[in-house]
CSV table of C-alpha atoms in Angstrom, one decimal:
chain,number,residue,atom,x,y,z
A,1,UNK,CA,15.8,-17.9,12.2
A,2,UNK,CA,15.3,-21.6,11.4
A,3,UNK,CA,13.1,-20.7,8.4
A,4,UNK,CA,14.9,-20.3,5.1
A,5,UNK,CA,14.1,-16.8,4.0
A,6,UNK,CA,14.3,-17.9,0.4
A,7,UNK,CA,10.9,-19.7,0.6
A,8,UNK,CA,9.1,-16.4,1.0
A,9,UNK,CA,8.5,-13.8,-1.7
A,10,UNK,CA,7.6,-10.2,-0.6
A,11,UNK,CA,5.4,-8.4,-3.1
A,12,UNK,CA,6.4,-4.8,-3.7
A,13,UNK,CA,6.4,-2.3,-6.6
A,14,UNK,CA,8.2,-4.4,-9.3
A,15,UNK,CA,6.2,-5.7,-12.3
A,16,UNK,CA,4.0,-8.7,-11.4
A,17,UNK,CA,5.9,-11.1,-13.7
A,18,UNK,CA,9.1,-10.5,-11.8
A,19,UNK,CA,7.4,-12.1,-8.7
A,20,UNK,CA,5.7,-14.8,-10.8
A,21,UNK,CA,9.0,-15.9,-12.3
A,22,UNK,CA,10.7,-16.0,-8.8
A,23,UNK,CA,7.9,-18.0,-7.4
A,24,UNK,CA,8.0,-20.6,-10.2
A,25,UNK,CA,11.8,-20.9,-9.9
A,26,UNK,CA,11.5,-21.5,-6.1
A,27,UNK,CA,8.7,-24.0,-6.5
A,28,UNK,CA,11.0,-26.1,-8.7
A,29,UNK,CA,13.0,-26.9,-5.7
A,30,UNK,CA,10.8,-26.3,-2.7
A,31,UNK,CA,7.7,-28.1,-1.5
A,32,UNK,CA,6.0,-24.9,-0.4
A,33,UNK,CA,6.5,-21.2,-0.8
A,34,UNK,CA,4.8,-18.2,0.8
A,35,UNK,CA,3.8,-15.0,-0.9
A,36,UNK,CA,3.6,-12.1,1.5
A,37,UNK,CA,2.4,-8.5,1.0
A,38,UNK,CA,0.9,-5.6,3.0
A,39,UNK,CA,-1.3,-2.7,2.3
A,40,UNK,CA,-2.4,-2.1,-1.3
A,41,UNK,CA,0.1,-4.7,-2.5
A,42,UNK,CA,-2.2,-7.4,-1.1
A,43,UNK,CA,-4.2,-7.3,-4.3
A,44,UNK,CA,-1.0,-7.9,-6.3
A,45,UNK,CA,-0.1,-10.9,-4.1
A,46,UNK,CA,-3.3,-12.6,-5.0
A,47,UNK,CA,-2.7,-11.8,-8.7
A,48,UNK,CA,0.8,-13.3,-8.5
A,49,UNK,CA,-0.5,-16.5,-6.8
A,50,UNK,CA,-3.3,-16.8,-9.4
A,51,UNK,CA,-0.9,-16.3,-12.4
A,52,UNK,CA,1.6,-18.9,-10.9
A,53,UNK,CA,-1.2,-21.4,-10.6
A,54,UNK,CA,-2.4,-20.7,-14.2
A,55,UNK,CA,1.1,-20.9,-15.7
A,56,UNK,CA,2.0,-24.2,-13.9
A,57,UNK,CA,-1.5,-25.7,-14.1
A,58,UNK,CA,-2.1,-28.3,-12.6
A,59,UNK,CA,1.1,-28.8,-10.7
A,60,UNK,CA,0.4,-26.5,-7.7
A,61,UNK,CA,-2.5,-25.4,-5.5
A,62,UNK,CA,-3.1,-22.7,-3.0
A,63,UNK,CA,-2.5,-23.8,0.6
A,64,UNK,CA,-3.3,-21.6,3.6
A,65,UNK,CA,-4.2,-18.0,3.2
A,66,UNK,CA,-3.6,-16.0,6.3
A,67,UNK,CA,-4.6,-12.4,6.9
A,68,UNK,CA,-3.4,-10.2,9.8
A,69,UNK,CA,-2.4,-6.7,10.6
A,70,UNK,CA,0.8,-5.0,11.7
A,71,UNK,CA,1.4,-1.8,13.6
A,72,UNK,CA,3.8,0.5,11.7
A,73,UNK,CA,5.0,3.9,12.8
A,74,UNK,CA,4.3,6.4,10.1
A,75,UNK,CA,6.5,9.4,9.2
A,76,UNK,CA,4.5,11.8,11.5
A,77,UNK,CA,5.3,9.5,14.4
A,78,UNK,CA,1.8,8.0,14.8
A,79,UNK,CA,1.0,4.3,14.8
A,80,UNK,CA,-0.9,3.0,11.9
A,81,UNK,CA,-2.3,-0.5,11.4
A,82,UNK,CA,-1.6,-2.1,8.0
A,83,UNK,CA,-3.2,-5.3,6.8
A,84,UNK,CA,-1.0,-8.2,5.7
A,85,UNK,CA,-1.6,-11.4,3.7
A,86,UNK,CA,0.4,-14.6,3.5
A,87,UNK,CA,-0.5,-17.0,0.7
A,88,UNK,CA,1.0,-20.5,0.6
A,89,UNK,CA,1.5,-22.3,-2.7
A,90,UNK,CA,2.3,-26.0,-2.6
A,91,UNK,CA,2.5,-29.1,-4.8
A,92,UNK,CA,-0.9,-30.6,-5.7
A,93,UNK,CA,-1.4,-33.9,-3.8
A,94,UNK,CA,-0.9,-36.8,-6.2
B,1,UNK,CA,-30.3,-19.7,-4.3
B,2,UNK,CA,-30.5,-21.5,-0.9
B,3,UNK,CA,-27.8,-19.1,0.4
B,4,UNK,CA,-29.1,-16.0,2.1
B,5,UNK,CA,-27.4,-13.2,0.1
B,6,UNK,CA,-27.4,-11.1,3.3
B,7,UNK,CA,-24.5,-13.0,4.8
B,8,UNK,CA,-22.1,-11.7,2.2
B,9,UNK,CA,-20.7,-8.2,1.9
B,10,UNK,CA,-19.2,-7.1,-1.4
B,11,UNK,CA,-16.4,-4.5,-1.0
B,12,UNK,CA,-16.6,-1.7,-3.5
B,13,UNK,CA,-15.8,2.0,-3.6
B,14,UNK,CA,-17.6,3.2,-0.5
B,15,UNK,CA,-15.7,4.4,2.6
B,16,UNK,CA,-14.3,1.4,4.6
B,17,UNK,CA,-16.4,2.1,7.7
B,18,UNK,CA,-19.6,1.6,5.7
B,19,UNK,CA,-18.6,-2.0,5.2
B,20,UNK,CA,-17.3,-2.4,8.7
B,21,UNK,CA,-20.6,-1.2,10.2
B,22,UNK,CA,-22.6,-3.6,7.9
B,23,UNK,CA,-20.4,-6.5,8.8
B,24,UNK,CA,-20.8,-5.9,12.6
B,25,UNK,CA,-24.5,-5.5,12.3
B,26,UNK,CA,-24.8,-8.8,10.3
B,27,UNK,CA,-22.5,-10.6,12.8
B,28,UNK,CA,-25.0,-9.7,15.6
B,29,UNK,CA,-27.5,-12.1,14.1
B,30,UNK,CA,-25.5,-14.5,11.9
B,31,UNK,CA,-23.0,-17.2,12.9
B,32,UNK,CA,-20.8,-16.5,9.9
B,33,UNK,CA,-20.4,-13.8,7.3
B,34,UNK,CA,-18.3,-13.5,4.1
B,35,UNK,CA,-16.5,-10.5,2.8
B,36,UNK,CA,-15.9,-10.6,-0.9
B,37,UNK,CA,-13.9,-8.4,-3.2
B,38,UNK,CA,-12.1,-8.5,-6.5
B,39,UNK,CA,-9.2,-6.7,-8.1
B,40,UNK,CA,-7.7,-3.8,-6.2
B,41,UNK,CA,-10.6,-3.9,-3.7
B,42,UNK,CA,-9.0,-7.1,-2.3
B,43,UNK,CA,-6.7,-5.0,-0.1
B,44,UNK,CA,-9.8,-3.1,1.3
B,45,UNK,CA,-11.5,-6.4,2.0
B,46,UNK,CA,-8.6,-7.4,4.3
B,47,UNK,CA,-8.7,-4.0,5.9
B,48,UNK,CA,-12.4,-4.3,6.6
B,49,UNK,CA,-12.0,-7.8,8.1
B,50,UNK,CA,-9.1,-6.6,10.4
B,51,UNK,CA,-11.1,-3.5,11.6
B,52,UNK,CA,-14.1,-5.7,12.3
B,53,UNK,CA,-12.0,-8.0,14.4
B,54,UNK,CA,-10.4,-5.1,16.3
B,55,UNK,CA,-13.6,-3.3,17.0
B,56,UNK,CA,-15.3,-6.4,18.3
B,57,UNK,CA,-12.3,-8.0,19.9
B,58,UNK,CA,-12.3,-10.8,21.1
B,59,UNK,CA,-15.8,-11.9,19.9
B,60,UNK,CA,-14.9,-13.0,16.3
B,61,UNK,CA,-12.1,-14.6,14.4
B,62,UNK,CA,-11.2,-15.0,10.7
B,63,UNK,CA,-12.3,-18.4,9.3
B,64,UNK,CA,-11.5,-19.6,5.8
B,65,UNK,CA,-9.8,-17.2,3.4
B,66,UNK,CA,-10.2,-18.3,-0.2
B,67,UNK,CA,-8.6,-16.7,-3.3
B,68,UNK,CA,-9.5,-17.4,-6.8
B,69,UNK,CA,-9.8,-15.7,-10.2
B,70,UNK,CA,-12.7,-14.8,-12.5
B,71,UNK,CA,-12.9,-14.2,-16.2
B,72,UNK,CA,-14.5,-10.9,-17.1
B,73,UNK,CA,-15.1,-9.4,-20.5
B,74,UNK,CA,-13.5,-5.9,-20.6
B,75,UNK,CA,-15.0,-3.0,-22.6
B,76,UNK,CA,-12.8,-3.8,-25.6
B,77,UNK,CA,-14.3,-7.3,-25.8
B,78,UNK,CA,-11.2,-9.2,-24.6
B,79,UNK,CA,-11.3,-11.6,-21.7
B,80,UNK,CA,-9.4,-10.6,-18.6
B,81,UNK,CA,-8.8,-12.5,-15.4
B,82,UNK,CA,-9.4,-10.7,-12.2
B,83,UNK,CA,-8.4,-12.1,-8.8
B,84,UNK,CA,-11.0,-12.5,-6.1
B,85,UNK,CA,-11.0,-13.0,-2.3
B,86,UNK,CA,-13.6,-14.4,0.1
B,87,UNK,CA,-12.9,-13.9,3.8
B,88,UNK,CA,-15.1,-15.6,6.4
B,89,UNK,CA,-15.6,-14.1,9.8
B,90,UNK,CA,-17.2,-16.2,12.6
B,91,UNK,CA,-17.7,-16.3,16.3
B,92,UNK,CA,-14.7,-17.3,18.4
B,93,UNK,CA,-15.2,-20.8,19.7
B,94,UNK,CA,-16.0,-20.6,23.4
């Protein structure tokens, strides 16, 4: 992998502010970060992005927002599709 | 409003396939539709968009995806921010 994994934050079940803090720390040293989530966590990914923007206003903006779906095998062995989102946050152009 | 409201589908609490069907019907006559949602329904909006793409594959693609937040007054009178998403679906370029 040529991509540094550290520029991506995966949203899970932790409190929102955990991810907000990680994102702001990473934005201090990186030009662009990605917030990824799948399934119901997608709504939380959008929340995290919005809170980061608010807290750091007006330093950063939302870049690309990509949505997609992944095939996962569920516990009963069937294949299920789950939606995913990837939100980029980057420095506001001067 | 110059915008025809019919090109926008708001995702709420109905079964997903209700919105999928509406979207596919609208895409039959319109070049572009928008799927909007806020709060936890955001994850369902992404699901609806992905199912529409799958069912109509390869006729349509995702266009712009915008995320934002709105201020709402909650029942106790305080202002809360709620995240929003707007997903465009359009015809695949020939």
